Coordinates of N, CA and C in Angstrom, one line a residue:
X1 N 22.5 10.4 -3.7 CA 21.5 11.1 -2.8 C 21.5 10.1 -1.5
X2 N 21.4 10.6 -0.6 CA 21.6 10.0 1.2 C 20.4 9.3 1.2
X3 N 20.5 7.9 2.1 CA 19.5 6.7 2.1 C 18.8 7.1 3.2
X4 N 17.1 7.5 3.0 CA 16.8 7.7 4.9 C 16.9 6.8 6.0
X5 N 17.0 7.0 7.0 CA 17.6 6.1 7.8 C 16.3 5.3 7.7
X6 N 17.2 3.4 7.8 CA 16.3 2.4 7.9 C 16.0 1.6 6.4
X7 N 15.7 2.8 5.3 CA 15.6 2.3 3.8 C 14.2 1.8 3.7
X8 N 13.8 1.7 4.6 CA 12.6 0.8 4.4 C 11.1 2.0 4.8
X9 N 10.2 2.3 4.2 CA 8.9 3.0 4.5 C 7.7 2.2 4.2
X10 N 6.7 2.9 4.9 CA 5.2 2.1 4.8 C 4.3 3.6 3.9
X11 N 3.7 2.5 2.8 CA 2.9 3.4 2.2 C 1.1 3.3 2.5
X12 N 0.3 3.9 3.2 CA -0.7 3.7 3.1 C -2.1 4.3 1.8
X13 N -1.8 3.0 1.1 CA -2.6 3.2 -0.3 C -3.9 3.1 -0.3
X14 N -4.7 4.6 -0.4 CA -6.5 4.4 -0.1 C -6.5 6.2 -0.8
X15 N -7.7 6.1 -0.8 CA -8.2 7.6 -1.6 C -8.9 8.2 -0.1
X16 N -8.8 9.2 -0.3 CA -9.0 10.5 0.9 C -10.8 9.8 1.8
X17 N -10.6 10.1 2.6 CA -11.7 9.8 3.2 C -13.5 9.8 2.8
X18 N -13.4 11.1 2.2 CA -14.6 11.6 1.6 C -14.7 10.8 0.2
X19 N -13.6 10.2 -0.6 CA -13.6 9.6 -2.0 C -14.1 7.9 -1.3
X20 N -13.6 7.6 -0.3 CA -13.9 6.1 -0.1 C -15.4 6.6 0.8
X21 N -15.5 6.9 1.4 CA -17.3 7.3 1.7 C -18.2 7.0 0.4
X22 N -18.0 7.7 -0.7 CA -18.8 7.8 -1.5 C -18.3 6.6 -2.7
X23 N -17.5 5.8 -2.3 CA -17.0 4.9 -3.6 C -18.0 3.3 -2.6
X24 N -17.3 3.2 -1.3 CA -17.8 2.5 -0.6 C -18.7 2.6 0.9
X25 N -20.0 2.9 0.7 CA -20.5 3.5 1.5 C -20.9 2.4 2.6
X26 N -20.6 2.2 4.3 CA -20.6 1.4 5.4 C -22.1 2.0 6.1
X27 N -22.6 2.9 6.3 CA -23.4 3.6 6.5 C -24.5 4.1 6.0
X28 N -26.0 4.5 6.7 CA -26.4 5.2 5.7 C -26.1 6.6 5.4
X29 N -25.2 7.2 5.8 CA -24.7 8.9 5.6 C -23.6 8.8 5.2
X30 N -23.4 9.8 4.1 CA -22.1 10.0 3.8 C -21.2 10.6 4.8
X31 N -21.6 11.6 5.8 CA -20.7 12.0 6.6 C -20.5 11.2 7.8
X32 N -21.1 9.8 8.0 CA -20.7 8.7 9.3 C -19.9 7.7 8.3
X33 N -20.2 7.8 6.9 CA -19.2 7.0 6.0 C -17.5 7.7 6.1
X34 N -17.6 8.8 6.1 CA -16.6 9.5 5.7 C -16.0 9.7 7.2
X35 N -16.5 9.2 8.4 CA -15.8 9.6 9.8 C -15.3 7.8 9.7
X36 N -15.8 6.8 9.3 CA -15.6 5.5 9.6 C -14.3 5.4 8.4
X37 N -14.3 6.3 7.5 CA -13.2 5.9 6.9 C -11.9 6.6 7.3
X38 N -12.4 7.6 8.0 CA -11.0 8.9 8.7 C -10.4 8.4 9.8
X39 N -11.7 7.6 10.8 CA -10.9 6.7 11.4 C -9.9 5.7 11.4
X40 N -10.3 4.6 9.9 CA -9.8 3.8 9.9 C -8.3 4.1 9.1
X41 N -8.6 5.3 8.4 CA -6.8 5.5 8.4 C -6.1 6.2 9.0
X42 N -6.9 7.4 10.4 CA -6.1 7.7 11.9 C -5.4 5.9 12.4
X43 N -6.2 5.0 12.0 CA -6.0 3.8 13.1 C -4.5 3.1 12.4
X44 N -4.9 3.1 10.7 CA -3.6 2.5 10.0 C -2.0 3.4 10.4
X45 N -2.5 4.9 10.2 CA -1.5 5.3 10.9 C -1.0 5.5 12.0
X46 N -1.5 5.4 13.0 CA -0.9 5.1 14.3 C -0.3 3.7 14.2
X47 N -0.6 3.4 13.4 CA 0.2 1.6 13.5 C 1.3 1.7 13.3
X48 N 1.4 2.6 12.2 CA 2.9 2.9 11.1 C 3.7 3.6 12.3
X49 N 3.4 4.2 12.9 CA 3.8 5.4 13.5 C 4.3 4.5 14.9
X50 N 3.7 3.6 15.3 CA 3.8 2.9 16.6 C 5.1 1.9 16.0
X51 N 5.2 1.7 14.8 CA 6.2 0.6 14.2 C 7.6 1.4 13.7
X52 N 7.1 2.5 14.4 CA 8.6 3.3 14.4 C 9.2 3.3 12.9
X53 N 8.3 2.8 11.5 CA 9.1 3.3 10.4 C 8.0 4.3 10.0
X54 N 9.1 4.8 9.0 CA 8.1 6.7 8.3 C 7.2 5.9 7.7
X55 N 6.0 6.9 7.0 CA 5.1 6.2 6.7 C 4.3 7.7 5.9
X56 N 3.6 7.1 4.6 CA 3.0 8.3 3.9 C 1.8 7.9 3.6
X57 N 1.0 8.6 3.0 CA -0.3 8.4 2.5 C -0.4 9.0 1.7
X58 N -1.1 8.0 0.4 CA -1.3 7.8 -0.6 C -1.9 9.4 -1.4
X59 N -3.0 9.9 -1.2 CA -3.4 10.7 -1.4 C -3.2 11.8 -0.9
X60 N -2.2 11.7 0.1 CA -1.5 12.8 0.3 C -0.1 13.3 -0.6
X61 N 0.3 12.2 -0.5 CA 1.4 12.0 -1.7 C 1.1 11.8 -3.2
X62 N 0.2 12.5 -3.6 CA 0.1 12.1 -5.3 C -1.8 12.4 -4.9
X63 N -1.9 13.7 -4.4 CA -3.6 13.8 -4.7 C -4.6 14.2 -6.1
X64 N -3.2 14.2 -6.7 CA -4.3 14.0 -8.2 C -3.4 12.8 -9.1
X65 N -3.6 11.8 -8.9 CA -3.1 11.1 -9.6 C -4.0 10.1 -9.9
X66 N -3.9 10.0 -11.6 CA -5.3 9.1 -11.7 C -4.5 8.1 -12.4
X67 N -5.7 7.7 -12.9 CA -5.1 5.9 -14.1 C -5.8 5.1 -13.3
X68 N -5.8 3.4 -13.8 CA -6.2 2.8 -13.0 C -5.3 2.3 -11.9
X69 N -6.2 1.4 -10.9 CA -5.5 1.1 -9.5 C -3.8 0.5 -9.6
X70 N -3.6 -0.5 -10.5 CA -2.4 -0.8 -10.6 C -1.1 0.5 -11.5
X71 N -2.2 1.3 -12.4 CA -0.6 2.7 -12.5 C -0.6 3.6 -11.4
X72 N -2.0 3.8 -10.3 CA -1.5 4.7 -9.1 C -1.3 3.9 -8.1
X73 N -1.0 2.6 -8.2 CA 0.2 2.0 -6.9 C 1.2 2.0 -7.5
X74 N 1.5 1.6 -8.2 CA 2.8 1.9 -9.5 C 3.6 3.5 -9.1
X75 N 2.7 4.5 -9.4 CA 3.2 5.9 -9.3 C 3.5 6.4 -7.8
X76 N 2.7 6.0 -7.0 CA 3.1 6.1 -5.6 C 3.9 5.2 -4.7
X77 N 4.3 4.2 -5.7 CA 5.2 3.3 -4.5 C 6.4 3.8 -5.2
X78 N 6.9 4.4 -6.8 CA 7.8 4.7 -6.9 C 7.9 6.6 -6.4
X79 N 7.2 7.3 -6.0 CA 7.6 8.1 -5.3 C 7.9 8.0 -4.0
X80 N 7.7 7.4 -3.4 CA 8.3 7.0 -1.9 C 9.7 6.5 -2.2
X81 N 10.0 5.2 -3.5 CA 11.4 4.8 -3.4 C 12.2 6.4 -3.6
X82 N 11.3 7.3 -4.8 CA 12.1 8.4 -5.4 C 13.1 9.4 -4.1
X83 N 12.0 9.5 -2.8 CA 12.6 9.9 -1.9 C 14.1 9.6 -1.2
X84 N 13.8 8.6 -1.8 CA 15.4 7.6 -1.0 C 15.3 6.6 -0.3
X85 N 14.1 6.3 -0.2 CA 13.7 4.2 0.3 C 14.1 3.5 -0.7
X86 N 14.6 2.3 0.1 CA 15.0 1.5 -0.6 C 13.7 0.5 -1.3
X87 N 12.9 0.1 -0.5 CA 11.9 -0.5 -0.1 C 10.7 -0.1 0.4
X88 N 9.2 -0.3 -0.2 CA 8.6 0.2 0.4 C 7.4 -1.1 0.6
X89 N 6.6 -0.6 2.2 CA 5.7 -1.4 2.7 C 4.2 -0.9 2.2
X90 N 3.3 -1.4 1.2 CA 1.9 -1.1 1.1 C 1.3 -1.5 2.1
X91 N 0.7 -1.0 2.3 CA -0.9 -1.4 3.2 C -2.1 -0.5 2.8
X92 N -3.3 -0.9 3.0 CA -4.2 0.0 2.9 C -5.3 0.2 4.3
X93 N -6.4 0.9 3.9 CA -7.0 1.6 5.0 C -8.1 0.3 5.8
X94 N -7.9 -0.4 4.9 CA -9.0 -1.6 5.2 C -8.7 -2.9 6.1
X95 N -7.3 -2.6 6.6 CA -6.7 -4.1 7.6 C -6.6 -3.5 8.9
X96 N -7.6 -3.4 9.9 CA -7.7 -3.0 11.4 C -7.2 -4.2 12.1
X97 N -7.0 -5.3 11.6 CA -5.9 -6.3 12.8 C -4.6 -6.3 12.6
X98 N -3.9 -5.3 11.5 CA -2.7 -5.6 11.3 C -1.8 -4.5 12.7
X99 N -1.1 -5.3 12.6 CA -0.4 -4.8 14.2 C 0.7 -3.8 14.0
X100 N 1.4 -3.0 14.8 CA 3.0 -2.5 14.9 C 3.7 -3.6 14.6
X101 N 3.8 -4.8 15.1 CA 4.6 -5.9 15.6 C 4.5 -6.5 13.9
X102 N 3.3 -6.5 13.2 CA 3.6 -7.4 11.6 C 4.2 -6.1 11.0
X103 N 4.0 -4.5 10.8 CA 4.8 -3.7 10.0 C 6.5 -4.1 10.7
X104 N 6.8 -4.1 11.5 CA 8.4 -4.2 11.8 C 8.7 -5.8 11.4
X105 N 8.3 -6.9 11.4 CA 8.6 -8.0 10.8 C 8.2 -7.7 9.4
X106 N 7.4 -7.6 8.4 CA 7.8 -7.0 7.2 C 9.0 -6.5 6.9
X107 N 9.3 -5.4 7.7 CA 10.4 -4.5 7.4 C 11.7 -5.3 7.4
X108 N 11.9 -6.3 8.4 CA 13.4 -7.3 8.7 C 12.8 -8.3 7.8
X109 N 12.1 -8.5 7.4 CA 11.9 -9.4 6.0 C 12.2 -8.6 4.6
X110 N 12.0 -7.2 4.3 CA 12.4 -6.7 3.3 C 14.2 -6.3 3.1
X111 N 14.5 -6.3 4.4 CA 16.0 -5.8 4.9 C 16.7 -6.9 4.5
X112 N 16.1 -8.6 4.4 CA 16.7 -9.5 4.6 C 16.8 -10.2 3.2
X113 N 15.7 -9.2 2.3 CA 15.7 -9.6 1.1 C 14.4 -10.8 0.4
X114 N 13.4 -10.5 1.6 CA 12.1 -11.2 1.2 C 11.2 -10.0 1.1
X115 N 10.7 -10.0 -0.2 CA 9.5 -9.3 -0.2 C 7.9 -9.6 0.2
X116 N 7.6 -9.2 1.1 CA 6.2 -10.2 1.8 C 5.0 -9.8 1.1
X117 N 4.1 -10.4 1.4 CA 2.9 -10.5 0.4 C 2.3 -10.8 1.7
X118 N 0.8 -10.0 2.5 CA 0.2 -10.6 3.2 C -1.1 -11.2 2.1
X119 N -1.6 -12.1 2.1 CA -2.6 -12.6 1.9 C -3.8 -12.7 2.5
X120 N -5.1 -12.0 2.1 CA -6.7 -12.1 2.4 C -7.3 -13.4 2.2
X121 N -8.3 -13.6 3.2 CA -8.9 -14.4 2.7 C -9.7 -14.8 1.5
X122 N -9.8 -13.7 0.9 CA -10.6 -13.3 -0.6 C -9.8 -13.2 -1.6
X123 N -8.6 -13.9 -1.4 CA -7.2 -13.9 -2.6 C -7.1 -12.5 -2.7
X124 N -7.5 -11.7 -2.3 CA -6.5 -10.2 -2.3 C -5.2 -10.2 -1.5
X125 N -4.7 -8.9 -1.3 CA -3.5 -8.8 -0.3 C -4.1 -7.5 0.7
X126 N -3.7 -7.8 1.7 CA -3.4 -6.6 2.7 C -2.1 -5.9 3.0
X127 N -1.3 -6.4 2.5 CA 0.2 -5.7 2.7 C 1.0 -6.3 1.2
X128 N 2.0 -5.5 1.1 CA 2.4 -6.1 -0.1 C 4.1 -5.0 0.2
X129 N 5.6 -5.6 -0.1 CA 6.4 -5.0 -0.2 C 6.8 -4.8 -1.7
X130 N 7.9 -3.6 -2.0 CA 8.1 -3.6 -3.3 C 9.4 -2.9 -3.1
X131 N 10.5 -3.3 -4.0 CA 12.0 -2.8 -4.0 C 11.8 -2.0 -5.6
X132 N 12.9 -1.6 -5.8 CA 13.5 -0.8 -6.9 C 12.9 -1.7 -8.1
X133 N 13.9 -2.7 -7.8 CA 13.9 -3.8 -8.8 C 12.5 -4.7 -9.5
X134 N 11.8 -4.6 -8.5 CA 10.2 -5.0 -8.9 C 9.7 -4.4 -9.6
X135 N 10.0 -3.2 -9.8 CA 9.5 -1.7 -10.4 C 9.9 -1.8 -11.7
X136 N 10.8 -2.5 -12.1 CA 11.7 -2.0 -13.5 C 10.7 -2.0 -14.7
X137 N 9.8 -3.5 -14.5 CA 8.9 -3.7 -15.6 C 7.5 -3.1 -15.4
X138 N 7.2 -1.6 -15.5 CA 6.2 -0.7 -15.0 C 4.8 -2.0 -15.8
X139 N 5.0 -2.2 -17.0 CA 4.1 -3.1 -17.7 C 3.3 -4.1 -17.0
X140 N 4.6 -4.8 -16.4 CA 4.3 -6.0 -15.9 C 3.3 -6.0 -14.2
X141 N 4.3 -4.7 -13.8 CA 3.4 -4.4 -12.4 C 2.0 -4.0 -12.5
X142 N 2.2 -2.9 -13.6 CA 0.1 -2.2 -13.9 C -0.5 -3.8 -14.3
X143 N -0.6 -4.5 -14.9 CA -0.9 -5.4 -15.3 C -1.6 -6.4 -14.6
X144 N -0.9 -6.7 -13.3 CA -1.0 -7.3 -12.0 C -3.0 -7.4 -12.0
X145 N -3.6 -8.7 -11.5 CA -5.1 -8.3 -11.6 C -5.7 -7.9 -10.4
X146 N -5.2 -6.6 -10.5 CA -5.3 -5.7 -8.9 C -6.4 -5.7 -8.8
X147 N -7.4 -5.9 -7.2 CA -8.3 -5.8 -6.8 C -9.5 -6.8 -7.4
X148 N -9.0 -8.2 -7.2 CA -9.4 -9.1 -7.9 C -9.1 -10.6 -6.8
X149 N -9.8 -11.8 -6.6 CA -9.7 -12.7 -6.0 C -8.3 -13.4 -6.5
X150 N -7.8 -13.2 -7.5 CA -7.0 -14.0 -7.8 C -5.3 -12.6 -7.7
X151 N -5.1 -11.7 -7.3 CA -4.6 -10.8 -7.0 C -3.0 -11.4 -6.2
X152 N -3.7 -12.1 -5.0 CA -2.3 -12.8 -3.9 C -1.7 -13.8 -5.1
X153 N -2.2 -15.1 -5.6 CA -1.2 -15.6 -6.5 C -0.3 -14.7 -7.7
X154 N -1.0 -14.0 -8.4 CA -0.4 -13.5 -9.6 C 1.1 -13.0 -9.0
X155 N 0.7 -12.1 -7.8 CA 1.7 -11.3 -7.2 C 2.8 -12.0 -6.2
X156 N 2.6 -13.4 -6.0 CA 3.6 -14.2 -5.3 C 4.2 -14.6 -6.7
X157 N 3.3 -15.2 -7.9 CA 4.3 -15.7 -9.1 C 5.3 -14.6 -9.5
X158 N 4.6 -13.0 -9.6 CA 5.3 -11.9 -10.1 C 6.6 -12.0 -9.1
X159 N 6.5 -11.7 -7.9 CA 7.5 -11.6 -7.2 C 9.0 -12.8 -7.5
X160 N 8.2 -14.2 -7.4 CA 9.0 -15.3 -7.4 C 10.1 -15.1 -9.3
X161 N 9.7 -14.3 -10.6 CA 9.9 -14.0 -11.9 C 11.0 -13.2 -11.5
X162 N 11.3 -12.4 -10.3 CA 11.8 -11.1 -10.7 C 13.0 -11.5 -9.8
X163 N 12.9 -13.0 -9.0 CA 14.3 -13.2 -8.4 C 15.5 -13.4 -8.9

């Protein structure tokens, strides 16, 4: 299989704007919430485009994917790898401070064999990179404490075990 140029892609892992608006309201109106989430997605994808890296949106790539957060992230990341990329940098739509230069730096780290993790102040992550070897143990990946304050440390420990 021909590997896409650069071999690193970015995956915006998020629900659609309407799903986000219903799950995580920010204003008193579903319509306004949807506009906010759509704007955040557009902002994130604009930064991906400005980075020069190929980008994919989870809810477009796998619109009917079900399961736990970890299962969905696993399937979405694997779907991008199955397109021929060697590594995937995963981001969310809730990190507006992320810059195109951050994505380029993460891609350089990945290409040098380092899987970067951007930990946030709550113990979660706003950026994480994965390659094929990190997805060989599906159960270990899925069972990470996704969406908790202990994710960043657990993910770093998981990455250390894979080296």
